[in-house]
Coordinates of C-alpha atoms in Angstrom, one line a residue:
Chain A
M17 CA 48.5 -40.5 29.7
K18 CA 52.1 -40.9 30.7
K19 CA 54.6 -38.7 28.9
N20 CA 56.7 -41.8 27.8
A21 CA 53.7 -43.6 26.5
E22 CA 52.7 -40.6 24.5
T23 CA 56.2 -40.2 23.1
S24 CA 56.2 -43.8 22.0
L25 CA 52.8 -43.5 20.3
L26 CA 54.1 -40.3 18.5
R27 CA 57.0 -42.3 17.3
G28 CA 54.6 -45.0 16.2
I29 CA 53.0 -42.5 14.0
D30 CA 56.2 -41.4 12.5
S31 CA 57.1 -45.0 11.7
L32 CA 53.6 -45.7 10.2
A33 CA 54.0 -42.5 8.1
G34 CA 57.2 -43.8 6.7
Q35 CA 55.4 -46.9 5.5
L36 CA 52.5 -45.2 3.7
P37 CA 52.2 -46.5 0.2
G38 CA 53.7 -44.1 -2.4
H39 CA 51.4 -42.8 -5.1
S40 CA 52.8 -42.1 -8.6
P41 CA 51.3 -40.8 -11.8
S42 CA 50.2 -43.4 -14.4
T43 CA 52.5 -44.0 -17.3
E44 CA 49.9 -42.4 -19.6
V45 CA 50.0 -39.2 -17.5
V46 CA 53.8 -39.2 -17.4
L47 CA 54.0 -39.4 -21.2
R48 CA 51.4 -36.7 -21.5
I49 CA 53.4 -34.3 -19.3
K50 CA 56.6 -35.2 -21.1
K51 CA 55.0 -34.2 -24.4
A52 CA 53.6 -31.0 -22.9
I53 CA 57.0 -30.0 -21.4
Y54 CA 58.8 -30.8 -24.7
K55 CA 56.2 -28.8 -26.8
K56 CA 56.5 -25.8 -24.4
A57 CA 60.2 -25.8 -23.7
T58 CA 61.7 -26.6 -27.1
P59 CA 60.9 -23.3 -28.9
E60 CA 61.9 -21.2 -25.9
R61 CA 65.1 -22.9 -25.2
K62 CA 67.0 -21.3 -28.1
T63 CA 69.4 -18.7 -26.6
E64 CA 71.6 -17.9 -29.5
F65 CA 70.3 -16.5 -32.7
A66 CA 71.9 -16.2 -36.2
P67 CA 72.3 -12.8 -37.8
V68 CA 69.4 -13.7 -40.2
M69 CA 66.3 -15.3 -38.7
D70 CA 63.0 -16.7 -40.2
M71 CA 59.5 -16.2 -38.7
N72 CA 59.9 -19.1 -36.1
E73 CA 63.3 -17.9 -35.0
L74 CA 62.0 -14.3 -34.7
S75 CA 59.2 -15.5 -32.6
D76 CA 61.6 -17.3 -30.3
F77 CA 63.9 -14.3 -30.3
L78 CA 61.1 -11.9 -29.3
R79 CA 59.4 -14.4 -27.1
V80 CA 56.0 -13.8 -28.6
S81 CA 53.7 -15.9 -30.8
K82 CA 53.9 -15.9 -34.5
E83 CA 50.4 -14.2 -34.4
T84 CA 51.9 -11.3 -32.6
I85 CA 54.7 -11.1 -35.3
V86 CA 52.0 -11.0 -38.0
E87 CA 50.1 -8.3 -36.1
Y88 CA 53.2 -6.1 -36.0
F89 CA 54.5 -7.2 -39.3
D90 CA 54.2 -3.7 -40.9
E91 CA 56.4 -2.3 -38.2
I92 CA 59.1 -5.0 -38.0
P93 CA 62.0 -4.5 -40.5
S94 CA 62.0 -7.6 -42.9
F95 CA 63.2 -8.6 -46.3
E96 CA 62.2 -11.2 -48.8
L97 CA 64.5 -13.7 -50.4
G98 CA 63.5 -16.5 -52.7
G99 CA 59.9 -16.2 -51.5
K100 CA 60.9 -16.4 -47.9
I101 CA 60.4 -13.6 -45.3
L102 CA 63.5 -13.0 -43.3
F103 CA 64.5 -10.7 -40.6
L104 CA 68.1 -9.2 -40.0
R105 CA 68.7 -9.5 -36.4
K106 CA 70.6 -6.1 -36.2
S107 CA 67.5 -4.4 -37.7
V108 CA 65.2 -6.0 -35.4
E109 CA 67.2 -5.0 -32.4
K110 CA 67.3 -1.3 -33.6
W111 CA 63.6 -1.5 -34.1
I112 CA 63.2 -2.8 -30.4
E113 CA 65.2 0.1 -29.3
T114 CA 62.8 2.6 -30.9
K115 CA 60.0 0.7 -29.2
E116 CA 61.8 1.0 -25.9
T117 CA 62.1 4.7 -26.1
N118 CA 58.5 5.1 -27.2
F119 CA 56.9 2.9 -24.7
G120 CA 59.4 2.4 -21.9
R121 CA 59.9 5.0 -19.2
A122 CA 63.6 4.7 -19.2
A123 CA 64.3 8.1 -20.8
E124 CA 61.8 9.8 -18.4
W125 CA 63.4 8.1 -15.3
A126 CA 67.0 8.9 -16.5
N127 CA 66.2 12.7 -16.5
L128 CA 64.7 12.8 -13.1
D129 CA 66.2 13.7 -9.7
M130 CA 65.1 11.9 -6.6
A131 CA 62.2 14.2 -5.9
G132 CA 61.0 13.5 -9.5
V133 CA 61.3 9.8 -8.9
D134 CA 59.2 10.1 -5.7
R135 CA 56.6 12.0 -7.6
L136 CA 56.5 9.4 -10.4
V137 CA 56.3 6.6 -8.0
T138 CA 53.5 8.4 -6.1
Q139 CA 51.7 8.9 -9.3
Q140 CA 51.9 5.3 -10.3
I141 CA 50.6 4.2 -6.8
Q142 CA 47.6 6.5 -7.1
Chain B
M16 CA 70.6 -43.8 -17.6
S17 CA 74.3 -44.1 -17.0
K18 CA 75.6 -43.9 -13.5
N19 CA 77.4 -40.7 -14.4
M20 CA 74.2 -39.1 -15.4
K21 CA 72.6 -39.9 -11.9
E22 CA 75.6 -38.2 -10.2
I23 CA 75.0 -34.8 -11.8
S24 CA 73.4 -32.5 -9.2
D25 CA 69.9 -31.1 -9.7
E26 CA 71.3 -27.7 -9.8
D27 CA 73.8 -28.7 -12.6
L28 CA 70.9 -30.2 -14.5
M29 CA 68.9 -27.0 -14.3
A30 CA 71.9 -25.1 -15.6
M31 CA 72.1 -27.5 -18.5
Y32 CA 68.5 -27.0 -19.2
Q33 CA 68.9 -23.2 -19.1
N34 CA 71.5 -23.6 -21.7
G35 CA 69.1 -25.5 -23.9
N36 CA 69.6 -29.2 -23.0
N37 CA 66.0 -30.6 -22.9
M38 CA 67.3 -33.9 -21.7
A39 CA 68.5 -32.4 -18.5
F40 CA 64.9 -31.4 -17.7
D41 CA 63.6 -34.8 -18.6
L42 CA 65.9 -36.3 -16.1
L43 CA 64.7 -33.9 -13.4
F44 CA 61.2 -34.8 -14.2
D45 CA 61.9 -38.4 -13.9
K46 CA 63.7 -37.9 -10.6
Y47 CA 61.0 -35.9 -8.9
R48 CA 57.7 -36.8 -10.6
A49 CA 57.0 -39.6 -8.0
P50 CA 57.9 -37.7 -4.7
V51 CA 56.1 -34.5 -5.9
F52 CA 53.1 -36.5 -7.1
N53 CA 52.9 -38.4 -3.8
F54 CA 53.0 -35.1 -2.0
I55 CA 50.3 -33.4 -4.1
Y56 CA 48.1 -36.5 -4.2
R57 CA 47.7 -36.4 -0.4
M58 CA 47.4 -32.6 -0.3
V59 CA 44.4 -32.8 -2.6
N60 CA 43.0 -35.6 -0.5
G61 CA 43.4 -38.3 -3.0
D62 CA 41.8 -36.6 -6.1
R63 CA 43.9 -38.4 -8.7
T64 CA 42.7 -36.4 -11.7
A65 CA 43.4 -33.2 -9.9
A66 CA 46.9 -34.3 -8.7
E67 CA 47.7 -35.3 -12.3
D68 CA 46.7 -32.0 -13.6
L69 CA 48.6 -30.3 -11.0
L70 CA 51.7 -32.4 -11.6
Q71 CA 51.6 -31.2 -15.3
N72 CA 51.1 -27.5 -14.4
I73 CA 53.9 -27.6 -11.8
F74 CA 56.4 -29.1 -14.2
L75 CA 55.4 -26.7 -17.0
K76 CA 55.7 -23.8 -14.6
I77 CA 59.3 -25.1 -13.7
A78 CA 60.2 -25.2 -17.3
E79 CA 58.7 -21.9 -17.9
A80 CA 60.3 -20.2 -15.0
S81 CA 63.6 -22.0 -15.4
E82 CA 65.4 -18.9 -16.6
Y83 CA 64.6 -17.2 -13.3
Y84 CA 66.0 -20.1 -11.2
Q85 CA 69.0 -19.2 -9.2
P86 CA 71.2 -22.0 -8.2
K87 CA 71.6 -20.3 -4.8
S88 CA 68.5 -22.1 -3.6
K89 CA 68.3 -25.9 -3.8
F90 CA 66.4 -27.1 -6.8
S91 CA 64.1 -29.4 -4.7
T92 CA 63.2 -26.5 -2.5
W93 CA 62.1 -24.5 -5.3
L94 CA 60.2 -27.3 -6.9
F95 CA 58.3 -28.2 -3.7
A96 CA 57.6 -24.5 -3.0
I97 CA 56.0 -24.2 -6.5
A98 CA 54.1 -27.6 -6.0
R99 CA 52.9 -26.3 -2.6
N100 CA 51.6 -23.1 -4.1
H101 CA 49.8 -25.0 -6.8
C102 CA 48.1 -27.3 -4.3
L103 CA 47.0 -24.4 -2.1
N104 CA 45.6 -22.5 -5.0
F105 CA 43.7 -25.5 -6.1
L106 CA 42.3 -26.2 -2.7
K107 CA 41.2 -22.6 -2.3
S108 CA 39.4 -22.7 -5.6
R109 CA 37.9 -26.0 -4.9
H110 CA 36.9 -24.8 -1.4
A111 CA 35.3 -21.8 -3.1
I112 CA 33.3 -24.2 -5.4
K113 CA 32.5 -26.7 -2.8
Q114 CA 32.2 -25.3 0.7
K115 CA 32.7 -28.7 2.2
N116 CA 34.7 -31.4 0.7
T117 CA 36.1 -34.1 2.9
V118 CA 36.9 -37.3 1.4
S119 CA 35.3 -40.1 3.3
M120 CA 37.3 -43.0 4.7
E121 CA 35.7 -45.3 2.3
N122 CA 36.8 -43.3 -0.8
R123 CA 40.2 -43.0 0.6
S124 CA 40.7 -46.8 0.8
D125 CA 39.2 -47.1 -2.7
N126 CA 41.8 -44.7 -4.0
T127 CA 44.6 -46.4 -2.1
E128 CA 43.8 -49.6 -3.7
S129 CA 43.6 -48.3 -7.2
T130 CA 47.1 -46.8 -7.3
L131 CA 49.9 -48.4 -9.4
G132 CA 53.0 -49.9 -7.9
E133 CA 55.2 -48.7 -5.2
Q134 CA 53.2 -50.5 -2.5
L135 CA 55.4 -51.7 0.3
P136 CA 55.8 -55.4 0.4
A137 CA 54.3 -57.0 3.5
K138 CA 57.2 -57.9 5.8
E139 CA 55.4 -59.8 8.4
D140 CA 52.8 -62.6 8.2
T141 CA 49.6 -61.9 6.4
G142 CA 47.5 -61.3 9.6
K143 CA 49.8 -58.6 10.7
A144 CA 50.2 -57.2 7.2
V145 CA 46.5 -56.6 6.9
Q146 CA 46.3 -55.1 10.3
N147 CA 49.1 -52.8 9.4
K148 CA 47.4 -51.9 6.1
E149 CA 44.2 -51.0 8.0
M150 CA 46.4 -48.8 10.2
L151 CA 48.0 -47.2 7.2
D152 CA 44.5 -46.5 5.7
I153 CA 43.3 -44.9 9.0
L154 CA 46.4 -42.8 9.1
D155 CA 46.0 -41.8 5.5
A156 CA 42.4 -40.8 6.1
N157 CA 43.4 -38.7 9.2
I158 CA 46.2 -37.0 7.4
S159 CA 43.6 -36.0 4.7
A160 CA 41.4 -34.5 7.4
L161 CA 44.2 -32.4 8.9
P162 CA 44.0 -28.6 8.3
E163 CA 46.2 -27.7 5.3
K164 CA 48.8 -25.9 7.4
Y165 CA 49.5 -29.1 9.4
R166 CA 49.0 -31.6 6.6
E167 CA 51.6 -30.0 4.3
L168 CA 54.1 -30.2 7.3
F169 CA 53.4 -33.7 8.0
L170 CA 53.7 -34.8 4.4
L171 CA 56.8 -33.0 3.8
H172 CA 58.6 -34.2 6.9
A173 CA 57.2 -37.6 7.8
V174 CA 56.3 -38.8 4.3
E175 CA 58.7 -37.1 2.0
G176 CA 61.5 -37.0 4.6
L177 CA 62.6 -33.4 4.0
P178 CA 64.5 -31.6 6.8
F179 CA 62.8 -28.7 8.7
G180 CA 65.2 -26.2 7.2
E181 CA 64.1 -27.0 3.8
I182 CA 60.5 -27.3 4.8
A183 CA 60.8 -23.8 6.3
A184 CA 62.0 -22.4 2.9
I185 CA 59.2 -24.3 1.0
T186 CA 56.4 -23.0 3.4
R187 CA 57.9 -19.6 4.0
V188 CA 58.1 -19.8 7.7
N189 CA 61.1 -20.1 10.0
A190 CA 62.5 -23.5 11.0
A191 CA 61.1 -23.3 14.5
T192 CA 57.6 -22.7 13.3
A193 CA 58.0 -25.6 10.9
R194 CA 59.0 -27.8 13.7
T195 CA 56.1 -26.6 16.0
N196 CA 53.6 -27.1 13.2
Y197 CA 54.9 -30.5 12.6
R198 CA 54.6 -31.4 16.3
R199 CA 51.1 -30.1 16.3
A200 CA 50.2 -32.1 13.2
R201 CA 51.5 -35.2 15.0
L202 CA 49.5 -34.5 18.2
L203 CA 46.4 -34.0 16.2
L204 CA 46.9 -37.3 14.4
L205 CA 47.6 -38.9 17.7
E206 CA 44.4 -37.7 19.1
K207 CA 42.4 -39.3 16.3
M208 CA 44.4 -42.4 16.3
K209 CA 45.0 -43.1 20.1
P210 CA 42.3 -45.8 20.3
F211 CA 43.7 -47.7 17.4
L212 CA 47.2 -47.3 18.4
I213 CA 46.7 -48.5 21.9
T214 CA 45.0 -51.7 20.9
E215 CA 47.8 -52.2 18.4
G216 CA 50.4 -51.7 21.2
N217 CA 48.7 -54.1 23.5
A218 CA 48.2 -56.9 20.9

């Protein structure tokens, strides 16, 4: 086939492609997704926390489920007021710091020279 | 939606969402749900249920990962890259389940007819319009049969109208490769459609 003819056919494909019918999700699905997004996004959207938090706020603050909070309840500093369990943000933050030193490797890394870092990395790879 | 709302850039809307404004995300969803769905619908060969589930997962992923979004990259690039990854993963798992799954031409046209709205109005007389619709069905079926690598390129460029620079970022290749893959996609389509196109041209 001649080059020109082929070029014009290719252009024909482009122009056809531009006319392809658009597909869109049904209204029902759109609403379903909006609901799911809202459900998912709302609790995690909070970025500022009051000095005193309740269970829901703490779950947002720590980015874990309420079940996890319950699981660690004995460890997490809390207080009771008027039958409500509350958390002092400052105390929770302090508690997190102890967790960090216990479980994180920050301290270990901080005391290493480069050779030590290499050794640690090799260990982790193996 | 007020006119002002429409003028806010996607990146600004994301920043608003990152600061806790849920409505900003709603606007992004409304703006992109149709083009993204159109892309994934054809990527998964017209499997509507799969496309709808993917659409949900994609936007949930976007909401979830929003805190990691950097306005350095365009929102649409990021969105389509996530959409593409979801499609490829889906196709991979579907392929694993069903070794062979090509949607027949008959099924394709059924699907096309069952879609809601957004069908282009026929501009010419009915005879020409029907002919044109048949051509579009044939093209749709052939796009569906393209290998993934070429299908995504063709859909992103010719159907969604994205520039090669952006497509390159979405598909993680350089712009020249994106362009080459697009040309190849078109040549593959041409090969399949030549007989129909030539009759059309002579008519």
